PDB file as gemmi writes it, atoms N, CA and C in Angstrom:
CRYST1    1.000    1.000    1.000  90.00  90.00  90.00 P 1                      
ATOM      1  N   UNK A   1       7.355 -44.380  27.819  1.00  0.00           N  
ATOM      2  CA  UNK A   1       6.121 -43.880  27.260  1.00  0.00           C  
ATOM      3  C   UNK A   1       5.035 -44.931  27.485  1.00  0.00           C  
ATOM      4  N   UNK A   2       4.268 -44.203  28.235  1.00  0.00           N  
ATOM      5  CA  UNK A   2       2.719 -45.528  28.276  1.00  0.00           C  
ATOM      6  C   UNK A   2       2.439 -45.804  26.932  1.00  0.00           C  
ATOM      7  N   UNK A   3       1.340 -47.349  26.779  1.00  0.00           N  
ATOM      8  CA  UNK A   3       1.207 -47.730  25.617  1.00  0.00           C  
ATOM      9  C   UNK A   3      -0.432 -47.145  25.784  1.00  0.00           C  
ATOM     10  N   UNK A   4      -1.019 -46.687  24.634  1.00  0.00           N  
ATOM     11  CA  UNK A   4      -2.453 -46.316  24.132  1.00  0.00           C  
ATOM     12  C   UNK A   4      -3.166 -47.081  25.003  1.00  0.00           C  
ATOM     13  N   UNK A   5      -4.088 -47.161  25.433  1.00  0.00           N  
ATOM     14  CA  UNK A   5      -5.434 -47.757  25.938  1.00  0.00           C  
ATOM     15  C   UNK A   5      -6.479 -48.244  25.055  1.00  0.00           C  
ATOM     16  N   UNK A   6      -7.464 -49.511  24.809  1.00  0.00           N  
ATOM     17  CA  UNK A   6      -8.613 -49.224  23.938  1.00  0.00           C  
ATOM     18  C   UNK A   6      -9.334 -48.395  24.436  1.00  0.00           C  
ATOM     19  N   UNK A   7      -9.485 -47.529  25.443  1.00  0.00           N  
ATOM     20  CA  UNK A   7     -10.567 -46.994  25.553  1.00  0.00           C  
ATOM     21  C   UNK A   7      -9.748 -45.280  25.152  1.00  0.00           C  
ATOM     22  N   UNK A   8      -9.087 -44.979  25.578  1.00  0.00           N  
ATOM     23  CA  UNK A   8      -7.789 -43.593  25.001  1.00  0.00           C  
ATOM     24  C   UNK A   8      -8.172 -43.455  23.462  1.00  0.00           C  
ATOM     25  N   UNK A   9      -7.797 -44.714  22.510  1.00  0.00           N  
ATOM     26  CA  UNK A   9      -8.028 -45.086  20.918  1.00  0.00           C  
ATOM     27  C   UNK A   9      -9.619 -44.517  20.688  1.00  0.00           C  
ATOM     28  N   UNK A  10     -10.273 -45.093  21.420  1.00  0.00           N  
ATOM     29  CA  UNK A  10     -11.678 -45.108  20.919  1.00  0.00           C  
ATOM     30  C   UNK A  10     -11.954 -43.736  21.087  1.00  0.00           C  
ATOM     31  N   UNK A  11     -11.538 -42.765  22.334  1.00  0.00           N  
ATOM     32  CA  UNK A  11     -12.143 -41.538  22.355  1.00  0.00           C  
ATOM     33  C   UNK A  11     -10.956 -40.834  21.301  1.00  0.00           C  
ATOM     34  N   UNK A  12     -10.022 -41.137  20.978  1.00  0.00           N  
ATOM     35  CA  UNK A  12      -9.133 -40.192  19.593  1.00  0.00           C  
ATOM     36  C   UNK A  12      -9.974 -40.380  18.479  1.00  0.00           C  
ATOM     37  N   UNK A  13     -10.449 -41.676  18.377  1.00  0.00           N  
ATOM     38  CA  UNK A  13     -10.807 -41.737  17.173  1.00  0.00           C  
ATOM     39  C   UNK A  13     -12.309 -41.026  16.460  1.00  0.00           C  
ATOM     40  N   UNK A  14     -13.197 -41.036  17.968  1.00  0.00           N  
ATOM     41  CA  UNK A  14     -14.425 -40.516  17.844  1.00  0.00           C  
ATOM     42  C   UNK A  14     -14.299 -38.967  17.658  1.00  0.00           C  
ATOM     43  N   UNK A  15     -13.216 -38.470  18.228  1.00  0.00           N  
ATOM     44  CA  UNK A  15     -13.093 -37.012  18.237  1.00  0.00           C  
ATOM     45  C   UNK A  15     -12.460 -37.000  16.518  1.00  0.00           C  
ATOM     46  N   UNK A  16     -11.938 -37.625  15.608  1.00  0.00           N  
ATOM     47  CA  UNK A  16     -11.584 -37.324  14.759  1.00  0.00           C  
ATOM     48  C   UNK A  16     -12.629 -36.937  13.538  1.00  0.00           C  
ATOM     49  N   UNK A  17     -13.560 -37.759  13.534  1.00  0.00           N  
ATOM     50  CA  UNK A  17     -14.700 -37.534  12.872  1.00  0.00           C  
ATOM     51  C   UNK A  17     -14.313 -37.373  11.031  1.00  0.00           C  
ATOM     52  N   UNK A  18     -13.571 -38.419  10.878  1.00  0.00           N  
ATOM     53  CA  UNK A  18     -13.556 -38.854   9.247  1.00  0.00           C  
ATOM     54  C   UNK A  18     -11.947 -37.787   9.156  1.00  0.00           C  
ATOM     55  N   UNK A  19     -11.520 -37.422   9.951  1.00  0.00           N  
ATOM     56  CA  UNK A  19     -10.370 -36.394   9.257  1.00  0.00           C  
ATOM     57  C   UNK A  19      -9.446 -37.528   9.035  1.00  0.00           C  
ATOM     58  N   UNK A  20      -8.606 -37.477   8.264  1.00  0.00           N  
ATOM     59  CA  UNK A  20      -7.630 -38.503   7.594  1.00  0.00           C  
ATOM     60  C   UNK A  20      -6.516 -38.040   9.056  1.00  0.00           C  
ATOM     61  N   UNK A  21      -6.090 -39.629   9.903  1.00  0.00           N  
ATOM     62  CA  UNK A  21      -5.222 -39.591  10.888  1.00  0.00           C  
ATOM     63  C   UNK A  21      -4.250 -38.478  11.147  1.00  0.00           C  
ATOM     64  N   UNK A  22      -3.500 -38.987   9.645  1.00  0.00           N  
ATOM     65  CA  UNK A  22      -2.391 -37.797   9.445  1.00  0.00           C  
ATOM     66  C   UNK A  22      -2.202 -36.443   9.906  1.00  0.00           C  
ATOM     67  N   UNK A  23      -3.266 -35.650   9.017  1.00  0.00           N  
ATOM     68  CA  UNK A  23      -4.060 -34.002   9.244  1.00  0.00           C  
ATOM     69  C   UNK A  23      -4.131 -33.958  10.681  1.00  0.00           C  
ATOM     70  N   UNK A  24      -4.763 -34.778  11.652  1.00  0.00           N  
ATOM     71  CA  UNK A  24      -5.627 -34.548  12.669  1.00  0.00           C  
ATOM     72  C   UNK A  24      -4.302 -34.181  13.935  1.00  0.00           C  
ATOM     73  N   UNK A  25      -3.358 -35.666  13.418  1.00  0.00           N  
ATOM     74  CA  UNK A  25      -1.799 -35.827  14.393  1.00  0.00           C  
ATOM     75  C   UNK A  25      -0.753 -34.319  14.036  1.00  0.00           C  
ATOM     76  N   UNK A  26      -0.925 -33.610  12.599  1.00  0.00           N  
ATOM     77  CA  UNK A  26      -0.348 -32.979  12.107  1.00  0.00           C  
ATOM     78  C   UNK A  26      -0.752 -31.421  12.694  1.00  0.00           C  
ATOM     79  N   UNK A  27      -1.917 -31.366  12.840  1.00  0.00           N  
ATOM     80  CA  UNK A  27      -2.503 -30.158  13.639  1.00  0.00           C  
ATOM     81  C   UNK A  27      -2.870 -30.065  14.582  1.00  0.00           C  
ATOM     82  N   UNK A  28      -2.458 -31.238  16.156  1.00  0.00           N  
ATOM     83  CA  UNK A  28      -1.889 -31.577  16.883  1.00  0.00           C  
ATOM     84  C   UNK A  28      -0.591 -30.158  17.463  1.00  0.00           C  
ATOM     85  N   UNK A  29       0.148 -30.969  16.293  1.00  0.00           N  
ATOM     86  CA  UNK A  29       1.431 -30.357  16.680  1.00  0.00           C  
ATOM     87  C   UNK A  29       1.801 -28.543  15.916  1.00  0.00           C  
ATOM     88  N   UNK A  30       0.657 -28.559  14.972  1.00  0.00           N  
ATOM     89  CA  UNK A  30       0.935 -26.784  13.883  1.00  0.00           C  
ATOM     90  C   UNK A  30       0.501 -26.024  15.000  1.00  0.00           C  
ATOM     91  N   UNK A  31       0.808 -25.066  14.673  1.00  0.00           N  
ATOM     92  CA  UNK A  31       0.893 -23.641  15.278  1.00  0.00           C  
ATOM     93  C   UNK A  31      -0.326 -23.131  14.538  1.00  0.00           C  
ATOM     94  N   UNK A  32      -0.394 -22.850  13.801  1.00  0.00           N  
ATOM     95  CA  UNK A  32      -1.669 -22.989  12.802  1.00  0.00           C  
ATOM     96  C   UNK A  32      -1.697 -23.262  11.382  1.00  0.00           C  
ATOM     97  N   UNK A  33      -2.884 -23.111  11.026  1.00  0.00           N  
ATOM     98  CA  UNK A  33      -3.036 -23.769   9.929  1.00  0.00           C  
ATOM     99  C   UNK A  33      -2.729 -22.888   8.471  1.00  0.00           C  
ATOM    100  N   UNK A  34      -2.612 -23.535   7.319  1.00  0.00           N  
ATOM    101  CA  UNK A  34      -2.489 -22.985   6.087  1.00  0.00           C  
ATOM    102  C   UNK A  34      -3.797 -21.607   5.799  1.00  0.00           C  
ATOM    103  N   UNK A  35      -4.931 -22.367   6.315  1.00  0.00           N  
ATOM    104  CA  UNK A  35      -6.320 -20.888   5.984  1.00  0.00           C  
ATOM    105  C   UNK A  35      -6.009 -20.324   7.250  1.00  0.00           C  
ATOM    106  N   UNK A  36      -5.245 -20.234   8.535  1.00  0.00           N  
ATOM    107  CA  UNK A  36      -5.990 -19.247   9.686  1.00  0.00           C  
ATOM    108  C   UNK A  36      -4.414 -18.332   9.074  1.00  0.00           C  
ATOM    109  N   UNK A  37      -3.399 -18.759   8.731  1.00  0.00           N  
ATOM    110  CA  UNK A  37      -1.940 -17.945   8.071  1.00  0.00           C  
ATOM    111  C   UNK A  37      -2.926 -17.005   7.222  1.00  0.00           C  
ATOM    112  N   UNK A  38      -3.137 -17.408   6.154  1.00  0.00           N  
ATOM    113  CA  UNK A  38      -3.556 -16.876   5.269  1.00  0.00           C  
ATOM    114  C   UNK A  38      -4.730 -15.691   5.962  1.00  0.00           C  
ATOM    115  N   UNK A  39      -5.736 -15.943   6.292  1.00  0.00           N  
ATOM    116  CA  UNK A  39      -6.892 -15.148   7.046  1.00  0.00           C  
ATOM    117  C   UNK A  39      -5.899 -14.058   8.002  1.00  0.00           C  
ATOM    118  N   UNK A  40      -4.990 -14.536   8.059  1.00  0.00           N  
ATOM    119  CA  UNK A  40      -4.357 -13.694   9.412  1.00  0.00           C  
ATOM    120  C   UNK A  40      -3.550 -12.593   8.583  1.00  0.00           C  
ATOM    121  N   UNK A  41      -3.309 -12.918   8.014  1.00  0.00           N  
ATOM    122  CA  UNK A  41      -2.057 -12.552   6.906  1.00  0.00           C  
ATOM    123  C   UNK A  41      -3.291 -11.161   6.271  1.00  0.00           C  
ATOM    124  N   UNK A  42      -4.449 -11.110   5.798  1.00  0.00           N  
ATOM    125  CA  UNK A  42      -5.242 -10.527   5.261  1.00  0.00           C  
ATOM    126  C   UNK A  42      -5.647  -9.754   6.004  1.00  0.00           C  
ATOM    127  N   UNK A  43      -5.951  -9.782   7.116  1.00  0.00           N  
ATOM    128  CA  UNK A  43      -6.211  -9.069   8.748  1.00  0.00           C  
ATOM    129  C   UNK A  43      -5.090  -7.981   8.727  1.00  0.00           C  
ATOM    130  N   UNK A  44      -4.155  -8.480   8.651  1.00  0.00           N  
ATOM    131  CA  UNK A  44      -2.878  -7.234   9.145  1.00  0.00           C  
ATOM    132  C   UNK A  44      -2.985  -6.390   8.132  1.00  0.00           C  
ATOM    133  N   UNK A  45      -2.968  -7.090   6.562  1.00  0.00           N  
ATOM    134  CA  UNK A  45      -3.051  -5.654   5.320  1.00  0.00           C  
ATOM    135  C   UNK A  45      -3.939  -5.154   5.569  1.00  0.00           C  
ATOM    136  N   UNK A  46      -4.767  -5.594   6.220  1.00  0.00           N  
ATOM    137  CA  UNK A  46      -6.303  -4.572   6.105  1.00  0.00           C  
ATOM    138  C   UNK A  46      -6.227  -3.630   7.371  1.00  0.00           C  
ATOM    139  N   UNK A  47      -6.040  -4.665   8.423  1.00  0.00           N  
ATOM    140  CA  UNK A  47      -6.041  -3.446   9.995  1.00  0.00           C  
ATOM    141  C   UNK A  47      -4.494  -3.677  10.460  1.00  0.00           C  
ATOM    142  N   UNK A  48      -3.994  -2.614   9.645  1.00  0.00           N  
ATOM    143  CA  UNK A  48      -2.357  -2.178  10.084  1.00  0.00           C  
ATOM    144  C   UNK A  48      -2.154  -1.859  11.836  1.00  0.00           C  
ATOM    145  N   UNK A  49      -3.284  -1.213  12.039  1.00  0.00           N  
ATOM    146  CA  UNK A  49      -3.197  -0.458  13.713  1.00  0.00           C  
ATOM    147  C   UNK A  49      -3.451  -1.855  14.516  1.00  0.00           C  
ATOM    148  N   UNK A  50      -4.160  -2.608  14.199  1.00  0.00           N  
ATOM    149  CA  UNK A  50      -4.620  -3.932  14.990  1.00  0.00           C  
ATOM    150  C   UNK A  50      -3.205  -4.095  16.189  1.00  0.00           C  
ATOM    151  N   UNK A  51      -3.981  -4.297  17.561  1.00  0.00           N  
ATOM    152  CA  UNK A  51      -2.786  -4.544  17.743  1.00  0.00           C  
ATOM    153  C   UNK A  51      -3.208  -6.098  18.189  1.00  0.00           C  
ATOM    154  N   UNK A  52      -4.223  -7.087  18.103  1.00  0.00           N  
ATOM    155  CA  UNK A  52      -4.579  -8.420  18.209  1.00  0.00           C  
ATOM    156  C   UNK A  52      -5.233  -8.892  16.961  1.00  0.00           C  
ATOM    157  N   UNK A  53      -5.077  -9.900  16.613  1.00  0.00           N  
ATOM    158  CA  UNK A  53      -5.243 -10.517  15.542  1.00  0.00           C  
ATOM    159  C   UNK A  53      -5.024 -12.424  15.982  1.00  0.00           C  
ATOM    160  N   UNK A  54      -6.364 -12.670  16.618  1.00  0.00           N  
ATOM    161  CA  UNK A  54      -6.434 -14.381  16.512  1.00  0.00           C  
ATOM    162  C   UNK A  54      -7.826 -15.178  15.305  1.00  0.00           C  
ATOM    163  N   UNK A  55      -6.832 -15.714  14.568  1.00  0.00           N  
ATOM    164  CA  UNK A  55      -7.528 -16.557  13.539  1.00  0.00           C  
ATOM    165  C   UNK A  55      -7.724 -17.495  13.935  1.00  0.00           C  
ATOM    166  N   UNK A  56      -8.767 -18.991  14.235  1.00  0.00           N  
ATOM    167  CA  UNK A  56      -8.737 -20.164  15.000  1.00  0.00           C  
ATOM    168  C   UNK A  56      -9.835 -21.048  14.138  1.00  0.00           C  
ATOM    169  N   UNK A  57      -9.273 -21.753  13.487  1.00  0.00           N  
ATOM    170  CA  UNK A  57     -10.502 -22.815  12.612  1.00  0.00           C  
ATOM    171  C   UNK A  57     -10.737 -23.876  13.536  1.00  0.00           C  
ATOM    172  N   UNK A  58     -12.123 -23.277  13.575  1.00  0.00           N  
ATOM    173  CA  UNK A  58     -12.762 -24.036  14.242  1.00  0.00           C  
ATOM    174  C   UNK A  58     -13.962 -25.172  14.087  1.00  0.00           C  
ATOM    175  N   UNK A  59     -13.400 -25.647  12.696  1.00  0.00           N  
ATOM    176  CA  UNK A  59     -14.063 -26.886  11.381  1.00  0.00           C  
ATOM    177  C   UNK A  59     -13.575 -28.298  12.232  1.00  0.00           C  
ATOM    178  N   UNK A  60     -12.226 -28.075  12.657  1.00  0.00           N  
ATOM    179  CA  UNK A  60     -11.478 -29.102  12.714  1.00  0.00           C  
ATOM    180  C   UNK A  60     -10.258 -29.422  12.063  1.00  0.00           C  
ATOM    181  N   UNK A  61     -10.137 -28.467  11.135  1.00  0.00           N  
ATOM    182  CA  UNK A  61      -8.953 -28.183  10.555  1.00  0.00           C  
ATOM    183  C   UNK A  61      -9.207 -28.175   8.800  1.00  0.00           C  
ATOM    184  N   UNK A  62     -10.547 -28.056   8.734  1.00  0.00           N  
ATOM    185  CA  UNK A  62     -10.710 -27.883   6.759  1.00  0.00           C  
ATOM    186  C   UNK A  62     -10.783 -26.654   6.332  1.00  0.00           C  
ATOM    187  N   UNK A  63     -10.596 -25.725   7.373  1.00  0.00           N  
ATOM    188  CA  UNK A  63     -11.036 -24.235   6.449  1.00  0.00           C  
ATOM    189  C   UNK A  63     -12.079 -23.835   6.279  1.00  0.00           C  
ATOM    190  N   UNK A  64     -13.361 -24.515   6.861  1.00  0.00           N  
ATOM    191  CA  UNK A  64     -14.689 -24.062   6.688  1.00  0.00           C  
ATOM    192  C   UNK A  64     -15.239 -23.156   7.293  1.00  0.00           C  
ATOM    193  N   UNK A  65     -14.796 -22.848   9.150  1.00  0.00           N  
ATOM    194  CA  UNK A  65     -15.234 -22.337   9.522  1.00  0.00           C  
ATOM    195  C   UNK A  65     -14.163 -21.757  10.427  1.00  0.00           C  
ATOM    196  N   UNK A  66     -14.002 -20.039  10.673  1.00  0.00           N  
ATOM    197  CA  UNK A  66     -12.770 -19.749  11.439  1.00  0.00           C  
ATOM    198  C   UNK A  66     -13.677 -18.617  12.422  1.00  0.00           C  
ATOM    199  N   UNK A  67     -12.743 -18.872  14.139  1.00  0.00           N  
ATOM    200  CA  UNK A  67     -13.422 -17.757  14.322  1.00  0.00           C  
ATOM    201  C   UNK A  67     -12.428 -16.799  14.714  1.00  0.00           C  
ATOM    202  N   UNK A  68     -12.574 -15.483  14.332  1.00  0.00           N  
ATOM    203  CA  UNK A  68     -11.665 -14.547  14.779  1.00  0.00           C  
ATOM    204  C   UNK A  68     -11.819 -13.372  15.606  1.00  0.00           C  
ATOM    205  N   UNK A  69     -10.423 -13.406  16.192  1.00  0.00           N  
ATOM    206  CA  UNK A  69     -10.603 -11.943  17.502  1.00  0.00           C  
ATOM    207  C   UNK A  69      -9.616 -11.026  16.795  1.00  0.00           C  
ATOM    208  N   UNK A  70     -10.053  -9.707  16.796  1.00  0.00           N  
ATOM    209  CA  UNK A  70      -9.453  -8.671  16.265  1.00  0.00           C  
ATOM    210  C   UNK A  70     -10.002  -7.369  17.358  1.00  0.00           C  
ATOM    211  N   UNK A  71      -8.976  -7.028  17.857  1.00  0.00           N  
ATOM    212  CA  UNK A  71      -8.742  -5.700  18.346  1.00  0.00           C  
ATOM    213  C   UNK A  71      -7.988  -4.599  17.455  1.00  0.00           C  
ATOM    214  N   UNK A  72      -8.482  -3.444  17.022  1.00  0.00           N  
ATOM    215  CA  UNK A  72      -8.227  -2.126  16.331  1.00  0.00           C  
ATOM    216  C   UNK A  72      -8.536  -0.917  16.709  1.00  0.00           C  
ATOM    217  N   UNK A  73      -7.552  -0.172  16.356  1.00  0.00           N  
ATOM    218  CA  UNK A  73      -8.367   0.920  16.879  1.00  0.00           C  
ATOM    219  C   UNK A  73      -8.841   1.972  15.576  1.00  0.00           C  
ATOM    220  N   UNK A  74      -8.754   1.084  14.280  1.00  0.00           N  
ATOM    221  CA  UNK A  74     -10.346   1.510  13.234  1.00  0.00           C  
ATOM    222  C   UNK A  74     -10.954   0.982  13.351  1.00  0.00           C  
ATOM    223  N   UNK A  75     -11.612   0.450  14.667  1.00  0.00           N  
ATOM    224  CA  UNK A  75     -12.757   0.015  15.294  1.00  0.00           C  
ATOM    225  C   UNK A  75     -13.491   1.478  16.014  1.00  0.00           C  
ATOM    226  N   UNK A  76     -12.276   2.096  16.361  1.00  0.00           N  
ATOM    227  CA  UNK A  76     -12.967   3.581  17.122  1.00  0.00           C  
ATOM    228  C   UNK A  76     -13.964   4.175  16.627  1.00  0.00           C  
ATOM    229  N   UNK A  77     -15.314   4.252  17.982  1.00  0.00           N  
ATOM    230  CA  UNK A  77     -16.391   4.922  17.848  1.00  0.00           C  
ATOM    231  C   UNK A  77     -17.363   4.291  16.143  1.00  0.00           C  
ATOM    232  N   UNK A  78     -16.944   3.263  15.927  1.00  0.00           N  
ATOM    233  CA  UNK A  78     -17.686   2.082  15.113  1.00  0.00           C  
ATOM    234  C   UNK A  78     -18.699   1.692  15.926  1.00  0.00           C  
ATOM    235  N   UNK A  79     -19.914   0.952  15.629  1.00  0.00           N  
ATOM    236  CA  UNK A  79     -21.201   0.208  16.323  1.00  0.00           C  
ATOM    237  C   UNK A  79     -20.346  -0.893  15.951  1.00  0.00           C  
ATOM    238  N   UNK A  80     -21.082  -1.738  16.868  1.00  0.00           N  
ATOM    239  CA  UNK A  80     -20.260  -3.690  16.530  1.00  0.00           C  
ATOM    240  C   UNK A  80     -20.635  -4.180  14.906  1.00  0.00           C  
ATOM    241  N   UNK A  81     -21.776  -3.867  14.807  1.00  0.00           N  
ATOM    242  CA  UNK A  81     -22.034  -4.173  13.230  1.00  0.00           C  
ATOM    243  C   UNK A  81     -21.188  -4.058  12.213  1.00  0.00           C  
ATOM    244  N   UNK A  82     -20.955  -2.444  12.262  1.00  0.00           N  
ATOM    245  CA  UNK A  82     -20.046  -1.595  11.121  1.00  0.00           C  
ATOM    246  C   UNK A  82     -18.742  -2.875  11.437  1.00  0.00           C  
ATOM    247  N   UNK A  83     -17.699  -2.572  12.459  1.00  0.00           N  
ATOM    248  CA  UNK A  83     -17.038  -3.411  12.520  1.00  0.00           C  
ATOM    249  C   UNK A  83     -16.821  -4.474  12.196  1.00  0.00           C  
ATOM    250  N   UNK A  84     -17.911  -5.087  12.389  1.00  0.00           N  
ATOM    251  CA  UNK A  84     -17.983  -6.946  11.722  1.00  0.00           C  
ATOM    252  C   UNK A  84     -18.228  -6.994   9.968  1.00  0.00           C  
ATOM    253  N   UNK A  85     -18.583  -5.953   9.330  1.00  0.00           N  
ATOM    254  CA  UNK A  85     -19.032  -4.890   8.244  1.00  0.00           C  
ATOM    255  C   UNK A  85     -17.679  -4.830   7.697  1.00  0.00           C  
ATOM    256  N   UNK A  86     -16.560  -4.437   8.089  1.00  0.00           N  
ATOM    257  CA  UNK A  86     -14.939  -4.241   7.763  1.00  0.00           C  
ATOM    258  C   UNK A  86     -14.367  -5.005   8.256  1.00  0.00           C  
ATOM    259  N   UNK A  87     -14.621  -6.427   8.601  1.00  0.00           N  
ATOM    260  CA  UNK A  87     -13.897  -7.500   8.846  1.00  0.00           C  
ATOM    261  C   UNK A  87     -14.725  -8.498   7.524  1.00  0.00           C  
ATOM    262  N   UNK A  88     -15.919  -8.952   7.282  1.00  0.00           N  
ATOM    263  CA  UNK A  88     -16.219  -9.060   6.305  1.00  0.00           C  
ATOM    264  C   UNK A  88     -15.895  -8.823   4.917  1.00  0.00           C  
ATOM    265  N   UNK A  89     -16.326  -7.321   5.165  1.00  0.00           N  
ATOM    266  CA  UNK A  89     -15.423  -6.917   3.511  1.00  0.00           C  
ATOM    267  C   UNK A  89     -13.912  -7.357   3.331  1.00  0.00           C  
ATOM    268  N   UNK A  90     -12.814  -7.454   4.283  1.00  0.00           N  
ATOM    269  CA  UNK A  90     -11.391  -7.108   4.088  1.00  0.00           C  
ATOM    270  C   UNK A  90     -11.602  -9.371   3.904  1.00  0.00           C  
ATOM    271  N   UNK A  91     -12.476  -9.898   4.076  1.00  0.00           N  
ATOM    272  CA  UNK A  91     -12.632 -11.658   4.051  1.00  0.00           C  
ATOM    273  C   UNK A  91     -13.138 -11.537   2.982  1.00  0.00           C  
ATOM    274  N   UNK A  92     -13.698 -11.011   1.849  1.00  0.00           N  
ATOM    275  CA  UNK A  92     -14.996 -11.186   1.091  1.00  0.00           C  
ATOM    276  C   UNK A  92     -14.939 -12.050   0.084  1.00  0.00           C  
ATOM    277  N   UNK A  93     -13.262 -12.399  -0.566  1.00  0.00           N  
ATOM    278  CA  UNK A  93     -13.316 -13.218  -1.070  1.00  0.00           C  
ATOM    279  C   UNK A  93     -12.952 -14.811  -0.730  1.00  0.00           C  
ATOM    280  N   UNK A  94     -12.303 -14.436   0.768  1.00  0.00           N  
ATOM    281  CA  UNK A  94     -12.395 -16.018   1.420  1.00  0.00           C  
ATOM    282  C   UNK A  94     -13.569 -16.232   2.109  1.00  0.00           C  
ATOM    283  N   UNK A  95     -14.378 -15.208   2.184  1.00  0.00           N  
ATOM    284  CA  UNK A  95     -15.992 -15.951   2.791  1.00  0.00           C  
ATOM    285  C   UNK A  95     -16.569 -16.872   1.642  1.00  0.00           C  
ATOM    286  N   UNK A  96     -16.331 -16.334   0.529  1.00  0.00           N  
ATOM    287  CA  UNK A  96     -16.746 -17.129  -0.614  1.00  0.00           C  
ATOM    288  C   UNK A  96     -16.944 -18.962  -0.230  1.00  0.00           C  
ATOM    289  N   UNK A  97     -15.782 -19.066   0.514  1.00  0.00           N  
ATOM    290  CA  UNK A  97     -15.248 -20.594   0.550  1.00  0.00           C  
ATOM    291  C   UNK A  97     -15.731 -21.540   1.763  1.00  0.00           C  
ATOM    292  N   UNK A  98     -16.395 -20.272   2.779  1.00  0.00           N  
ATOM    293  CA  UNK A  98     -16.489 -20.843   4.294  1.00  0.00           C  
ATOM    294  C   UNK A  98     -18.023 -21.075   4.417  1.00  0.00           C  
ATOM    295  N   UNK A  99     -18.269 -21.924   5.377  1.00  0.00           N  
ATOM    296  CA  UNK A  99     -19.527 -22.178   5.864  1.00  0.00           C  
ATOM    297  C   UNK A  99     -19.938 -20.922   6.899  1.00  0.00           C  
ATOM    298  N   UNK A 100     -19.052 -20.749   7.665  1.00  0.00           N  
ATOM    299  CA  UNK A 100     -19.506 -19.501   9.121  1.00  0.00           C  
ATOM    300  C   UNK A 100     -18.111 -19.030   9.003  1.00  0.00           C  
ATOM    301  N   UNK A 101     -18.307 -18.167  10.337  1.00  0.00           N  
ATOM    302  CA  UNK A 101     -17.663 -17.011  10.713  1.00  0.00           C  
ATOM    303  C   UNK A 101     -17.488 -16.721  12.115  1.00  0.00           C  
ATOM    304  N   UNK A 102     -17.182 -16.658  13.061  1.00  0.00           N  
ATOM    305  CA  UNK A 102     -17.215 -15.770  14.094  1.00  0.00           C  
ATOM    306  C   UNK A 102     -16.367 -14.792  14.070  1.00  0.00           C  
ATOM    307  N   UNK A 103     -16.698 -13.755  14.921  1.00  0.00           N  
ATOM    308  CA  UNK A 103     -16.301 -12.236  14.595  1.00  0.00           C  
ATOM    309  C   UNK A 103     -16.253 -11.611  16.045  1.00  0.00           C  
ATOM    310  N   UNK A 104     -15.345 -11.670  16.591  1.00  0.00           N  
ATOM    311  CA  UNK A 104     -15.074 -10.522  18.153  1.00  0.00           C  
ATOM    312  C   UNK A 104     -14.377  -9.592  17.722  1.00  0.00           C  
ATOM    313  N   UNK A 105     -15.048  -8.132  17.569  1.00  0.00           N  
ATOM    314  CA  UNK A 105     -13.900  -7.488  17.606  1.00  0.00           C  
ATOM    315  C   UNK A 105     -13.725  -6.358  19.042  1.00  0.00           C  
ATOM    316  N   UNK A 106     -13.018  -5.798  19.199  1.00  0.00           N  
ATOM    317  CA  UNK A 106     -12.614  -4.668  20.106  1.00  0.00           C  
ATOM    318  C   UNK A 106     -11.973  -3.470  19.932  1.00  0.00           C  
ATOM    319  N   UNK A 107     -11.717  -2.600  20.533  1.00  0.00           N  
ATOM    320  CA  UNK A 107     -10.512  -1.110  20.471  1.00  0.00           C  
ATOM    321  C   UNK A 107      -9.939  -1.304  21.442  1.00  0.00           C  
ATOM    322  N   UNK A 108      -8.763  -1.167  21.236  1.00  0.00           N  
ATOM    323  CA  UNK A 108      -8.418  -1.812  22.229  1.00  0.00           C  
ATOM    324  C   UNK A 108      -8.002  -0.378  23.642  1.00  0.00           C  
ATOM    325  N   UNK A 109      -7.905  -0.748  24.767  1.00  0.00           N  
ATOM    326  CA  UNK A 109      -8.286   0.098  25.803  1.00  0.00           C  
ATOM    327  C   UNK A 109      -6.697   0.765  26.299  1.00  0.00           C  
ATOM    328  N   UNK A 110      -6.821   2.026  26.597  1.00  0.00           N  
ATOM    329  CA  UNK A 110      -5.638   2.767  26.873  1.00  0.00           C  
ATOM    330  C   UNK A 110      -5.621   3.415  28.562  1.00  0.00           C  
TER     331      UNK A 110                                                      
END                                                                             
């Protein structure tokens, strides 16, 4: 195994931006995180037909900000609004907690 570089160190460390080492090495290696489970987990009770569902915090790993792709097909013959409208509502009480949002959704194509 090569040994670290100072200059390798310096760009890990700048990309960490105050996250405690641990967290940063720890979500590294997660699959995802405790809020995108959870967010994801809320997605499926709500859009059973979904057949995509990606949750992705994109804070850095605090839960502030997630963005998600959802394909449904109770998206059918929806405007993008309405849609983002019933992805909202089915979040409404974990928006409470977040700074942003992103929102792709689709129907998905047959």
């Amino acid at each position: 195994m090569a040994a670290w570089s100072p200059a390798a160190a310096a760009i890990l460390l700048r990309r960490i931006r105050g996250l405690p080492l641990l967290h940063y090495v720890q979500r590294m290696f997660a699959s995802q995180t405790e809020g995108e489970l959870k967010v994801t987990q809320i997605l499926k009770e709500n859009f059973p037909q979904a057949t995509t569902i990606k949750v992705t915090d994109i804070s850095g790993g605090c839960g502030a900000m997630y963005e998600i792709q959802i394909e449904s097909e109770e998206f059918k013959e929806k405007r993008t609004v309405q849609q983002h409208q019933m992805v909202n509502q089915a979040l409404k009480e974990e928006i409470k907690g977040m700074h942003g949002l992103r929102i792709f959704t689709s129907v998905p194509k047959h």
